[in-house]
Amino acid sequence: MRRSMALVFDGVRFRYGRQTPVLDAFDLTVDAPATVLLGPNGAGKSTLMGLAASQLRPAAGTVAFGRSRPDRRRGLAGYRRRVAWIPQHITPVPGLTVREQVAYAGWLKGMPRPAAWEASAEALARVGLTPLAGRKSHQVSGGQLRRMGIAGALTHDSELILMDEPTAGLDPQQRQVFRDLVSELSGPVQVLVSTHQTEDLSELYQQVVVLDRGTVRFQGTPADFLTLAPPGAAGGRERAEAAYGLLVGQEV
Ligand SMILES: Nc1ncnc2c1ncn2[C@@H]1O[C@H](COP(=O)(O)OP(=O)(O)OP(=O)(O)O)[C@@H](O)[C@H]1O
């Protein structure tokens, strides 16, 4: 198992156009095997994920994963090999099979074709998609597409996988498959999941971050997060929602 590395935001400032900055003098260190990022609409979660994925560039401050920094000369490609971004909607590449698209993800990150092809088989096995390896990627379900995206990240040996609302729009069974996958993956790779779902926080994550209007309102273990709930909240989900409501003044 790899040692956990830290994703560090140091004094980050980011704004869209001339709007008020979404993040300003923003500091955050994420270093658990699995971290969940919660926050209301407009809190800045997607912006934070976009910066972590190096899709967005800070106007000031730095983003780093371990020693890797996307803003360093020749640093971007290495950073993007280590830090993979799984968007909510994965686009199937016309004509490619599931395995070909997974191998293609490795090739795009600079792997030689044979190595990417070889690694894709193991990556598909890790996400439970071996039986669909030969199917055209446009013929698989939304949940399977997201697992295929993760297989692509595993092919090029990512160390941190960022996922934005990975279970949105999935049926309960696919959601469970996805949660099982996150549990299995976290450790060998680190995962940072942005979501509105507060189910199974304690089972899935070691760290909870609550963001509201560009500010970290809470960072700590799920156990500490749940203790914020007022007495009377019963089950895990109800307690998580009560704790969240107390922090940001609204429902998830
Ligand atoms: N492309 C954009 N252009 C201009 N403003 C944007 C853009 N994307 C986001 N914003 C603004 O930046 C702020 C943070 O948005 P962001 O999408 O990061 O929040 P979020 O927490 O991901 O919200 P949600 O849960 O609704 O996805 C919001 O005020 C939003 O309106």
PDB file of C-alpha atoms and ligand atoms in Angstrom:
ATOM      1  CA  MET A   1       0.000   0.000   0.000  1.00  0.00           C
ATOM      2  CA  ARG A   2       1.205   3.493  -0.855  1.00  0.00           C
ATOM      3  CA  ARG A   3       1.872   6.083   1.807  1.00  0.00           C
ATOM      4  CA  SER A   4      -0.835   8.750   1.701  1.00  0.00           C
ATOM      5  CA  MET A   5       0.343  11.989   0.134  1.00  0.00           C
ATOM      6  CA  ALA A   6      -1.081  15.393   0.716  1.00  0.00           C
ATOM      7  CA  LEU A   7      -3.064  17.468  -1.724  1.00  0.00           C
ATOM      8  CA  VAL A   8      -2.271  20.980  -0.538  1.00  0.00           C
ATOM      9  CA  PHE A   9      -3.983  24.264  -1.384  1.00  0.00           C
ATOM     10  CA  ASP A  10      -1.776  27.074  -0.137  1.00  0.00           C
ATOM     11  CA  GLY A  11      -3.077  30.630  -0.229  1.00  0.00           C
ATOM     12  CA  VAL A  12      -5.163  29.919  -3.333  1.00  0.00           C
ATOM     13  CA  ARG A  13      -7.150  32.655  -4.988  1.00  0.00           C
ATOM     14  CA  PHE A  14      -9.498  31.891  -7.866  1.00  0.00           C
ATOM     15  CA  ARG A  15     -12.286  33.793  -9.569  1.00  0.00           C
ATOM     16  CA  TYR A  16     -14.305  33.438 -12.749  1.00  0.00           C
ATOM     17  CA  GLY A  17     -13.775  36.484 -14.934  1.00  0.00           C
ATOM     18  CA  ARG A  18     -14.259  39.618 -12.905  1.00  0.00           C
ATOM     19  CA  GLN A  19     -16.577  38.081 -10.333  1.00  0.00           C
ATOM     20  CA  THR A  20     -15.899  38.027  -6.600  1.00  0.00           C
ATOM     21  CA  PRO A  21     -13.314  35.296  -5.956  1.00  0.00           C
ATOM     22  CA  VAL A  22     -14.798  31.867  -5.220  1.00  0.00           C
ATOM     23  CA  LEU A  23     -11.674  31.031  -3.190  1.00  0.00           C
ATOM     24  CA  ASP A  24      -9.396  33.601  -1.611  1.00  0.00           C
ATOM     25  CA  ALA A  25      -6.344  33.004   0.615  1.00  0.00           C
ATOM     26  CA  PHE A  26      -7.642  29.437   0.680  1.00  0.00           C
ATOM     27  CA  ASP A  27      -5.682  26.790   2.588  1.00  0.00           C
ATOM     28  CA  LEU A  28      -6.586  23.110   2.730  1.00  0.00           C
ATOM     29  CA  THR A  29      -4.629  19.884   3.163  1.00  0.00           C
ATOM     30  CA  VAL A  30      -6.281  16.617   2.161  1.00  0.00           C
ATOM     31  CA  ASP A  31      -4.262  13.546   3.032  1.00  0.00           C
ATOM     32  CA  ALA A  32      -6.593  10.705   4.034  1.00  0.00           C
ATOM     33  CA  PRO A  33      -7.023   7.590   1.881  1.00  0.00           C
ATOM     34  CA  ALA A  34     -10.629   8.674   1.259  1.00  0.00           C
ATOM     35  CA  THR A  35     -11.980  12.190   1.795  1.00  0.00           C
ATOM     36  CA  VAL A  36     -15.481  13.485   1.178  1.00  0.00           C
ATOM     37  CA  LEU A  37     -16.130  17.097   0.267  1.00  0.00           C
ATOM     38  CA  LEU A  38     -19.591  18.350   1.211  1.00  0.00           C
ATOM     39  CA  GLY A  39     -21.143  21.753   0.668  1.00  0.00           C
ATOM     40  CA  PRO A  40     -24.264  23.510  -0.591  1.00  0.00           C
ATOM     41  CA  ASN A  41     -24.779  24.576  -4.203  1.00  0.00           C
ATOM     42  CA  GLY A  42     -22.325  27.278  -5.140  1.00  0.00           C
ATOM     43  CA  ALA A  43     -19.999  26.541  -2.193  1.00  0.00           C
ATOM     44  CA  GLY A  44     -17.034  26.134  -4.517  1.00  0.00           C
ATOM     45  CA  LYS A  45     -16.695  22.338  -4.579  1.00  0.00           C
ATOM     46  CA  SER A  46     -16.433  22.003  -8.364  1.00  0.00           C
ATOM     47  CA  THR A  47     -14.028  24.928  -8.451  1.00  0.00           C
ATOM     48  CA  LEU A  48     -11.871  23.251  -5.805  1.00  0.00           C
ATOM     49  CA  MET A  49     -11.973  19.970  -7.752  1.00  0.00           C
ATOM     50  CA  GLY A  50     -11.147  21.781 -11.001  1.00  0.00           C
ATOM     51  CA  LEU A  51      -8.110  23.372  -9.343  1.00  0.00           C
ATOM     52  CA  ALA A  52      -7.054  20.023  -7.867  1.00  0.00           C
ATOM     53  CA  ALA A  53      -7.407  18.457 -11.322  1.00  0.00           C
ATOM     54  CA  SER A  54      -5.315  21.315 -12.800  1.00  0.00           C
ATOM     55  CA  GLN A  55      -8.172  22.154 -15.168  1.00  0.00           C
ATOM     56  CA  LEU A  56      -8.351  25.576 -13.517  1.00  0.00           C
ATOM     57  CA  ARG A  57      -5.350  27.703 -12.574  1.00  0.00           C
ATOM     58  CA  PRO A  58      -5.201  29.777  -9.407  1.00  0.00           C
ATOM     59  CA  ALA A  59      -4.623  33.519  -9.772  1.00  0.00           C
ATOM     60  CA  ALA A  60      -2.489  33.349  -6.634  1.00  0.00           C
ATOM     61  CA  GLY A  61      -1.177  30.624  -4.350  1.00  0.00           C
ATOM     62  CA  THR A  62      -0.339  27.037  -5.220  1.00  0.00           C
ATOM     63  CA  VAL A  63      -1.886  23.596  -5.533  1.00  0.00           C
ATOM     64  CA  ALA A  64       0.406  20.596  -5.026  1.00  0.00           C
ATOM     65  CA  PHE A  65       0.113  16.842  -4.652  1.00  0.00           C
ATOM     66  CA  GLY A  66       3.139  15.632  -2.740  1.00  0.00           C
ATOM     67  CA  ARG A  67       6.058  17.230  -4.544  1.00  0.00           C
ATOM     68  CA  SER A  68       4.182  17.464  -7.801  1.00  0.00           C
ATOM     69  CA  ARG A  69       3.004  20.895  -8.939  1.00  0.00           C
ATOM     70  CA  PRO A  70       1.085  21.569 -12.146  1.00  0.00           C
ATOM     71  CA  ASP A  71       2.417  25.123 -12.423  1.00  0.00           C
ATOM     72  CA  ARG A  72       6.076  24.073 -12.498  1.00  0.00           C
ATOM     73  CA  ARG A  73       7.865  23.941 -15.799  1.00  0.00           C
ATOM     74  CA  ARG A  74       7.246  20.476 -17.238  1.00  0.00           C
ATOM     75  CA  GLY A  75       5.214  19.685 -14.118  1.00  0.00           C
ATOM     76  CA  LEU A  76       1.777  19.507 -15.663  1.00  0.00           C
ATOM     77  CA  ALA A  77       1.975  16.122 -17.415  1.00  0.00           C
ATOM     78  CA  GLY A  78       3.443  14.420 -14.332  1.00  0.00           C
ATOM     79  CA  TYR A  79       0.827  16.016 -12.100  1.00  0.00           C
ATOM     80  CA  ARG A  80      -1.988  14.830 -14.372  1.00  0.00           C
ATOM     81  CA  ARG A  81      -0.625  11.279 -14.392  1.00  0.00           C
ATOM     82  CA  ARG A  82      -0.696  11.251 -10.592  1.00  0.00           C
ATOM     83  CA  VAL A  83      -3.983  13.083 -10.124  1.00  0.00           C
ATOM     84  CA  ALA A  84      -6.889  11.806 -12.196  1.00  0.00           C
ATOM     85  CA  TRP A  85     -10.224  13.484 -12.623  1.00  0.00           C
ATOM     86  CA  ILE A  86     -13.364  11.427 -13.192  1.00  0.00           C
ATOM     87  CA  PRO A  87     -16.061  13.774 -14.457  1.00  0.00           C
ATOM     88  CA  GLN A  88     -19.689  13.033 -13.756  1.00  0.00           C
ATOM     89  CA  HIS A  89     -20.364  12.334 -17.396  1.00  0.00           C
ATOM     90  CA  ILE A  90     -17.812  10.187 -19.193  1.00  0.00           C
ATOM     91  CA  THR A  91     -18.113  10.421 -22.949  1.00  0.00           C
ATOM     92  CA  PRO A  92     -17.806   7.131 -24.813  1.00  0.00           C
ATOM     93  CA  VAL A  93     -15.345   7.403 -27.697  1.00  0.00           C
ATOM     94  CA  PRO A  94     -17.217   6.309 -30.842  1.00  0.00           C
ATOM     95  CA  GLY A  95     -16.155   2.890 -32.093  1.00  0.00           C
ATOM     96  CA  LEU A  96     -13.956   1.977 -29.128  1.00  0.00           C
ATOM     97  CA  THR A  97     -14.562  -0.969 -26.870  1.00  0.00           C
ATOM     98  CA  VAL A  98     -14.502  -0.544 -23.103  1.00  0.00           C
ATOM     99  CA  ARG A  99     -10.974  -1.968 -22.925  1.00  0.00           C
ATOM    100  CA  GLU A 100      -9.760   0.153 -25.817  1.00  0.00           C
ATOM    101  CA  GLN A 101     -11.097   3.308 -24.190  1.00  0.00           C
ATOM    102  CA  VAL A 102      -9.450   2.388 -20.881  1.00  0.00           C
ATOM    103  CA  ALA A 103      -6.121   1.728 -22.628  1.00  0.00           C
ATOM    104  CA  TYR A 104      -6.560   4.971 -24.575  1.00  0.00           C
ATOM    105  CA  ALA A 105      -6.732   6.865 -21.245  1.00  0.00           C
ATOM    106  CA  GLY A 106      -3.305   5.456 -20.359  1.00  0.00           C
ATOM    107  CA  TRP A 107      -1.911   6.283 -23.775  1.00  0.00           C
ATOM    108  CA  LEU A 108      -3.200   9.874 -23.486  1.00  0.00           C
ATOM    109  CA  LYS A 109      -1.152  10.210 -20.306  1.00  0.00           C
ATOM    110  CA  GLY A 110       2.000   9.200 -22.141  1.00  0.00           C
ATOM    111  CA  MET A 111       2.128   5.408 -21.713  1.00  0.00           C
ATOM    112  CA  PRO A 112       3.416   3.347 -24.640  1.00  0.00           C
ATOM    113  CA  ARG A 113       0.510   1.571 -26.355  1.00  0.00           C
ATOM    114  CA  PRO A 114       1.477  -2.027 -25.379  1.00  0.00           C
ATOM    115  CA  ALA A 115       1.961  -1.045 -21.733  1.00  0.00           C
ATOM    116  CA  ALA A 116      -1.386   0.784 -21.677  1.00  0.00           C
ATOM    117  CA  TRP A 117      -3.113  -2.202 -23.293  1.00  0.00           C
ATOM    118  CA  GLU A 118      -1.616  -4.612 -20.783  1.00  0.00           C
ATOM    119  CA  ALA A 119      -2.406  -2.398 -17.769  1.00  0.00           C
ATOM    120  CA  SER A 120      -5.983  -1.900 -18.951  1.00  0.00           C
ATOM    121  CA  ALA A 121      -6.848  -5.572 -18.316  1.00  0.00           C
ATOM    122  CA  GLU A 122      -5.880  -5.397 -14.656  1.00  0.00           C
ATOM    123  CA  ALA A 123      -7.562  -2.019 -14.242  1.00  0.00           C
ATOM    124  CA  LEU A 124     -10.817  -3.406 -15.661  1.00  0.00           C
ATOM    125  CA  ALA A 125     -10.604  -6.357 -13.288  1.00  0.00           C
ATOM    126  CA  ARG A 126     -10.169  -4.002 -10.327  1.00  0.00           C
ATOM    127  CA  VAL A 127     -13.392  -2.168 -11.151  1.00  0.00           C
ATOM    128  CA  GLY A 128     -15.277  -5.387 -11.983  1.00  0.00           C
ATOM    129  CA  LEU A 129     -15.695  -4.672 -15.688  1.00  0.00           C
ATOM    130  CA  THR A 130     -13.731  -7.563 -17.225  1.00  0.00           C
ATOM    131  CA  PRO A 131     -16.928  -9.158 -18.603  1.00  0.00           C
ATOM    132  CA  LEU A 132     -17.669  -5.944 -20.529  1.00  0.00           C
ATOM    133  CA  ALA A 133     -14.132  -5.406 -21.865  1.00  0.00           C
ATOM    134  CA  GLY A 134     -15.104  -6.215 -25.459  1.00  0.00           C
ATOM    135  CA  ARG A 135     -18.367  -4.268 -25.513  1.00  0.00           C
ATOM    136  CA  LYS A 136     -18.525  -0.902 -27.297  1.00  0.00           C
ATOM    137  CA  SER A 137     -18.235   1.825 -24.690  1.00  0.00           C
ATOM    138  CA  HIS A 138     -21.419   3.525 -25.896  1.00  0.00           C
ATOM    139  CA  GLN A 139     -23.324   0.349 -25.009  1.00  0.00           C
ATOM    140  CA  VAL A 140     -22.724   0.398 -21.242  1.00  0.00           C
ATOM    141  CA  SER A 141     -24.721   2.024 -18.444  1.00  0.00           C
ATOM    142  CA  GLY A 142     -23.967   5.321 -16.699  1.00  0.00           C
ATOM    143  CA  GLY A 143     -22.597   3.558 -13.626  1.00  0.00           C
ATOM    144  CA  GLN A 144     -20.440   1.270 -15.762  1.00  0.00           C
ATOM    145  CA  LEU A 145     -19.125   4.276 -17.676  1.00  0.00           C
ATOM    146  CA  ARG A 146     -18.005   5.873 -14.429  1.00  0.00           C
ATOM    147  CA  ARG A 147     -16.260   2.641 -13.415  1.00  0.00           C
ATOM    148  CA  MET A 148     -14.642   2.632 -16.842  1.00  0.00           C
ATOM    149  CA  GLY A 149     -13.360   6.162 -16.122  1.00  0.00           C
ATOM    150  CA  ILE A 150     -11.799   4.916 -12.895  1.00  0.00           C
ATOM    151  CA  ALA A 151     -10.229   1.999 -14.775  1.00  0.00           C
ATOM    152  CA  GLY A 152      -8.603   4.562 -17.086  1.00  0.00           C
ATOM    153  CA  ALA A 153      -7.138   6.346 -14.052  1.00  0.00           C
ATOM    154  CA  LEU A 154      -5.866   3.034 -12.668  1.00  0.00           C
ATOM    155  CA  THR A 155      -4.276   2.159 -16.010  1.00  0.00           C
ATOM    156  CA  HIS A 156      -1.872   5.078 -15.738  1.00  0.00           C
ATOM    157  CA  ASP A 157      -1.336   4.351 -12.065  1.00  0.00           C
ATOM    158  CA  SER A 158      -2.925   7.491 -10.619  1.00  0.00           C
ATOM    159  CA  GLU A 159      -2.250   8.152  -6.981  1.00  0.00           C
ATOM    160  CA  LEU A 160      -5.200  10.464  -6.346  1.00  0.00           C
ATOM    161  CA  ILE A 161      -8.586  10.094  -8.015  1.00  0.00           C
ATOM    162  CA  LEU A 162     -10.984  13.052  -7.904  1.00  0.00           C
ATOM    163  CA  MET A 163     -14.672  12.311  -8.370  1.00  0.00           C
ATOM    164  CA  ASP A 164     -17.431  14.852  -8.673  1.00  0.00           C
ATOM    165  CA  GLU A 165     -20.865  13.513  -7.617  1.00  0.00           C
ATOM    166  CA  PRO A 166     -19.949   9.980  -8.691  1.00  0.00           C
ATOM    167  CA  THR A 167     -23.256   8.434  -7.647  1.00  0.00           C
ATOM    168  CA  ALA A 168     -25.621  11.127  -8.959  1.00  0.00           C
ATOM    169  CA  GLY A 169     -28.255   9.638 -11.235  1.00  0.00           C
ATOM    170  CA  LEU A 170     -27.342   6.028 -10.425  1.00  0.00           C
ATOM    171  CA  ASP A 171     -29.909   3.494  -9.246  1.00  0.00           C
ATOM    172  CA  PRO A 172     -29.518   2.128  -5.690  1.00  0.00           C
ATOM    173  CA  GLN A 173     -27.776  -1.044  -6.876  1.00  0.00           C
ATOM    174  CA  GLN A 174     -25.210   0.833  -8.991  1.00  0.00           C
ATOM    175  CA  ARG A 175     -24.691   3.250  -6.105  1.00  0.00           C
ATOM    176  CA  GLN A 176     -23.825   0.320  -3.870  1.00  0.00           C
ATOM    177  CA  VAL A 177     -21.409  -1.083  -6.468  1.00  0.00           C
ATOM    178  CA  PHE A 178     -19.774   2.324  -6.602  1.00  0.00           C
ATOM    179  CA  ARG A 179     -19.507   2.654  -2.840  1.00  0.00           C
ATOM    180  CA  ASP A 180     -17.924  -0.815  -2.620  1.00  0.00           C
ATOM    181  CA  LEU A 181     -15.447   0.257  -5.278  1.00  0.00           C
ATOM    182  CA  VAL A 182     -14.485   3.438  -3.405  1.00  0.00           C
ATOM    183  CA  SER A 183     -13.891   1.354  -0.254  1.00  0.00           C
ATOM    184  CA  GLU A 184     -11.697  -1.098  -2.132  1.00  0.00           C
ATOM    185  CA  LEU A 185      -9.713   1.548  -3.949  1.00  0.00           C
ATOM    186  CA  SER A 186      -8.998   3.885  -1.074  1.00  0.00           C
ATOM    187  CA  GLY A 187      -5.673   2.901   0.382  1.00  0.00           C
ATOM    188  CA  PRO A 188      -3.931   1.697  -2.771  1.00  0.00           C
ATOM    189  CA  VAL A 189      -5.014   5.043  -4.249  1.00  0.00           C
ATOM    190  CA  GLN A 190      -6.344   8.154  -2.537  1.00  0.00           C
ATOM    191  CA  VAL A 191      -9.815   9.367  -3.397  1.00  0.00           C
ATOM    192  CA  LEU A 192     -11.441  12.753  -3.002  1.00  0.00           C
ATOM    193  CA  VAL A 193     -15.181  12.680  -3.611  1.00  0.00           C
ATOM    194  CA  SER A 194     -17.370  15.752  -3.930  1.00  0.00           C
ATOM    195  CA  THR A 195     -20.990  14.920  -3.210  1.00  0.00           C
ATOM    196  CA  HIS A 196     -24.311  15.877  -1.695  1.00  0.00           C
ATOM    197  CA  GLN A 197     -24.816  12.321  -0.417  1.00  0.00           C
ATOM    198  CA  THR A 198     -24.289  11.825   3.303  1.00  0.00           C
ATOM    199  CA  GLU A 199     -24.941   8.078   3.372  1.00  0.00           C
ATOM    200  CA  ASP A 200     -22.259   5.788   4.778  1.00  0.00           C
ATOM    201  CA  LEU A 201     -19.833   8.605   5.624  1.00  0.00           C
ATOM    202  CA  SER A 202     -18.218   6.629   8.423  1.00  0.00           C
ATOM    203  CA  GLU A 203     -17.896   3.459   6.374  1.00  0.00           C
ATOM    204  CA  LEU A 204     -16.420   5.099   3.291  1.00  0.00           C
ATOM    205  CA  TYR A 205     -14.276   8.029   4.365  1.00  0.00           C
ATOM    206  CA  GLN A 206     -11.628   8.862   6.935  1.00  0.00           C
ATOM    207  CA  GLN A 207     -11.918  12.611   6.402  1.00  0.00           C
ATOM    208  CA  VAL A 208     -14.853  14.988   5.940  1.00  0.00           C
ATOM    209  CA  VAL A 209     -14.451  18.522   4.592  1.00  0.00           C
ATOM    210  CA  VAL A 210     -17.410  20.901   4.575  1.00  0.00           C
ATOM    211  CA  LEU A 211     -17.088  23.906   2.301  1.00  0.00           C
ATOM    212  CA  ASP A 212     -19.448  26.883   2.323  1.00  0.00           C
ATOM    213  CA  ARG A 213     -18.996  30.073   0.298  1.00  0.00           C
ATOM    214  CA  GLY A 214     -15.357  29.270  -0.310  1.00  0.00           C
ATOM    215  CA  THR A 215     -14.570  28.665   3.358  1.00  0.00           C
ATOM    216  CA  VAL A 216     -13.796  25.371   5.093  1.00  0.00           C
ATOM    217  CA  ARG A 217     -16.431  25.124   7.824  1.00  0.00           C
ATOM    218  CA  PHE A 218     -15.316  21.729   9.067  1.00  0.00           C
ATOM    219  CA  GLN A 219     -12.468  19.314   8.541  1.00  0.00           C
ATOM    220  CA  GLY A 220     -12.082  16.161  10.575  1.00  0.00           C
ATOM    221  CA  THR A 221     -13.037  12.535  10.947  1.00  0.00           C
ATOM    222  CA  PRO A 222     -16.576  11.315  10.274  1.00  0.00           C
ATOM    223  CA  ALA A 223     -16.865  10.512  14.001  1.00  0.00           C
ATOM    224  CA  ASP A 224     -16.057  14.131  14.918  1.00  0.00           C
ATOM    225  CA  PHE A 225     -18.419  15.371  12.237  1.00  0.00           C
ATOM    226  CA  LEU A 226     -21.289  13.248  13.567  1.00  0.00           C
ATOM    227  CA  THR A 227     -20.759  14.498  17.111  1.00  0.00           C
ATOM    228  CA  LEU A 228     -21.816  17.951  15.872  1.00  0.00           C
ATOM    229  CA  ALA A 229     -25.365  16.637  15.433  1.00  0.00           C
ATOM    230  CA  PRO A 230     -27.720  17.760  18.171  1.00  0.00           C
ATOM    231  CA  PRO A 231     -28.915  15.038  20.538  1.00  0.00           C
ATOM    232  CA  GLY A 232     -31.950  13.252  19.186  1.00  0.00           C
ATOM    233  CA  ALA A 233     -30.712  12.647  15.641  1.00  0.00           C
ATOM    234  CA  ALA A 234     -30.895   8.879  15.254  1.00  0.00           C
ATOM    235  CA  GLY A 235     -29.266   6.972  12.386  1.00  0.00           C
ATOM    236  CA  GLY A 236     -25.965   7.750  10.671  1.00  0.00           C
ATOM    237  CA  ARG A 237     -27.564   9.568   7.757  1.00  0.00           C
ATOM    238  CA  GLU A 238     -29.909  11.607   9.962  1.00  0.00           C
ATOM    239  CA  ARG A 239     -27.010  12.594  12.209  1.00  0.00           C
ATOM    240  CA  ALA A 240     -24.862  13.511   9.221  1.00  0.00           C
ATOM    241  CA  GLU A 241     -27.638  15.693   7.800  1.00  0.00           C
ATOM    242  CA  ALA A 242     -28.233  17.341  11.183  1.00  0.00           C
ATOM    243  CA  ALA A 243     -24.496  18.055  11.603  1.00  0.00           C
ATOM    244  CA  TYR A 244     -24.314  19.414   8.077  1.00  0.00           C
ATOM    245  CA  GLY A 245     -27.399  21.594   8.602  1.00  0.00           C
ATOM    246  CA  LEU A 246     -25.851  23.047  11.733  1.00  0.00           C
ATOM    247  CA  LEU A 247     -22.636  23.930   9.876  1.00  0.00           C
ATOM    248  CA  VAL A 248     -24.078  25.494   6.755  1.00  0.00           C
ATOM    249  CA  GLY A 249     -27.606  26.264   7.846  1.00  0.00           C
ATOM    250  CA  GLN A 250     -29.348  24.139   5.255  1.00  0.00           C
ATOM    251  CA  GLU A 251     -30.079  20.645   4.074  1.00  0.00           C
ATOM    252  CA  VAL A 252     -27.680  18.688   1.900  1.00  0.00           C
TER     253      VAL A 252
HETATM  254  N1  LIG B   1     -17.886  28.785 -15.333  1.00  0.00           N
HETATM  255  C1  LIG B   1     -18.302  29.670 -14.411  1.00  0.00           C
HETATM  256  N2  LIG B   1     -18.409  30.972 -14.720  1.00  0.00           N
HETATM  257  C2  LIG B   1     -18.796  31.876 -13.807  1.00  0.00           C
HETATM  258  N3  LIG B   1     -19.107  31.578 -12.527  1.00  0.00           N
HETATM  259  C3  LIG B   1     -19.023  30.292 -12.155  1.00  0.00           C
HETATM  260  C4  LIG B   1     -18.621  29.269 -13.072  1.00  0.00           C
HETATM  261  N4  LIG B   1     -18.634  28.083 -12.414  1.00  0.00           N
HETATM  262  C5  LIG B   1     -19.028  28.356 -11.158  1.00  0.00           C
HETATM  263  N5  LIG B   1     -19.251  29.672 -10.985  1.00  0.00           N
HETATM  264  C6  LIG B   1     -19.658  30.339  -9.738  1.00  0.00           C
HETATM  265  O1  LIG B   1     -18.670  30.040  -8.756  1.00  0.00           O
HETATM  266  C7  LIG B   1     -19.267  29.761  -7.505  1.00  0.00           C
HETATM  267  C8  LIG B   1     -18.843  28.358  -7.035  1.00  0.00           C
HETATM  268  O2  LIG B   1     -19.384  27.409  -7.948  1.00  0.00           O
HETATM  269  P1  LIG B   1     -19.034  25.866  -7.895  1.00  0.00           P
HETATM  270  O3  LIG B   1     -19.593  25.263  -9.135  1.00  0.00           O
HETATM  271  O4  LIG B   1     -17.596  25.686  -7.624  1.00  0.00           O
HETATM  272  O5  LIG B   1     -19.867  25.405  -6.621  1.00  0.00           O
HETATM  273  P2  LIG B   1     -20.332  23.926  -6.186  1.00  0.00           P
HETATM  274  O6  LIG B   1     -20.111  23.859  -4.719  1.00  0.00           O
HETATM  275  O7  LIG B   1     -19.661  22.914  -7.018  1.00  0.00           O
HETATM  276  O8  LIG B   1     -21.875  23.956  -6.495  1.00  0.00           O
HETATM  277  P3  LIG B   1     -22.865  22.745  -6.951  1.00  0.00           P
HETATM  278  O9  LIG B   1     -23.053  21.880  -5.740  1.00  0.00           O
HETATM  279  O10 LIG B   1     -24.108  23.474  -7.325  1.00  0.00           O
HETATM  280  O11 LIG B   1     -22.226  22.035  -8.099  1.00  0.00           O
HETATM  281  C9  LIG B   1     -20.772  29.913  -7.694  1.00  0.00           C
HETATM  282  O12 LIG B   1     -21.123  31.201  -7.271  1.00  0.00           O
HETATM  283  C10 LIG B   1     -20.949  29.760  -9.182  1.00  0.00           C
HETATM  284  O13 LIG B   1     -22.060  30.499  -9.614  1.00  0.00           O
END
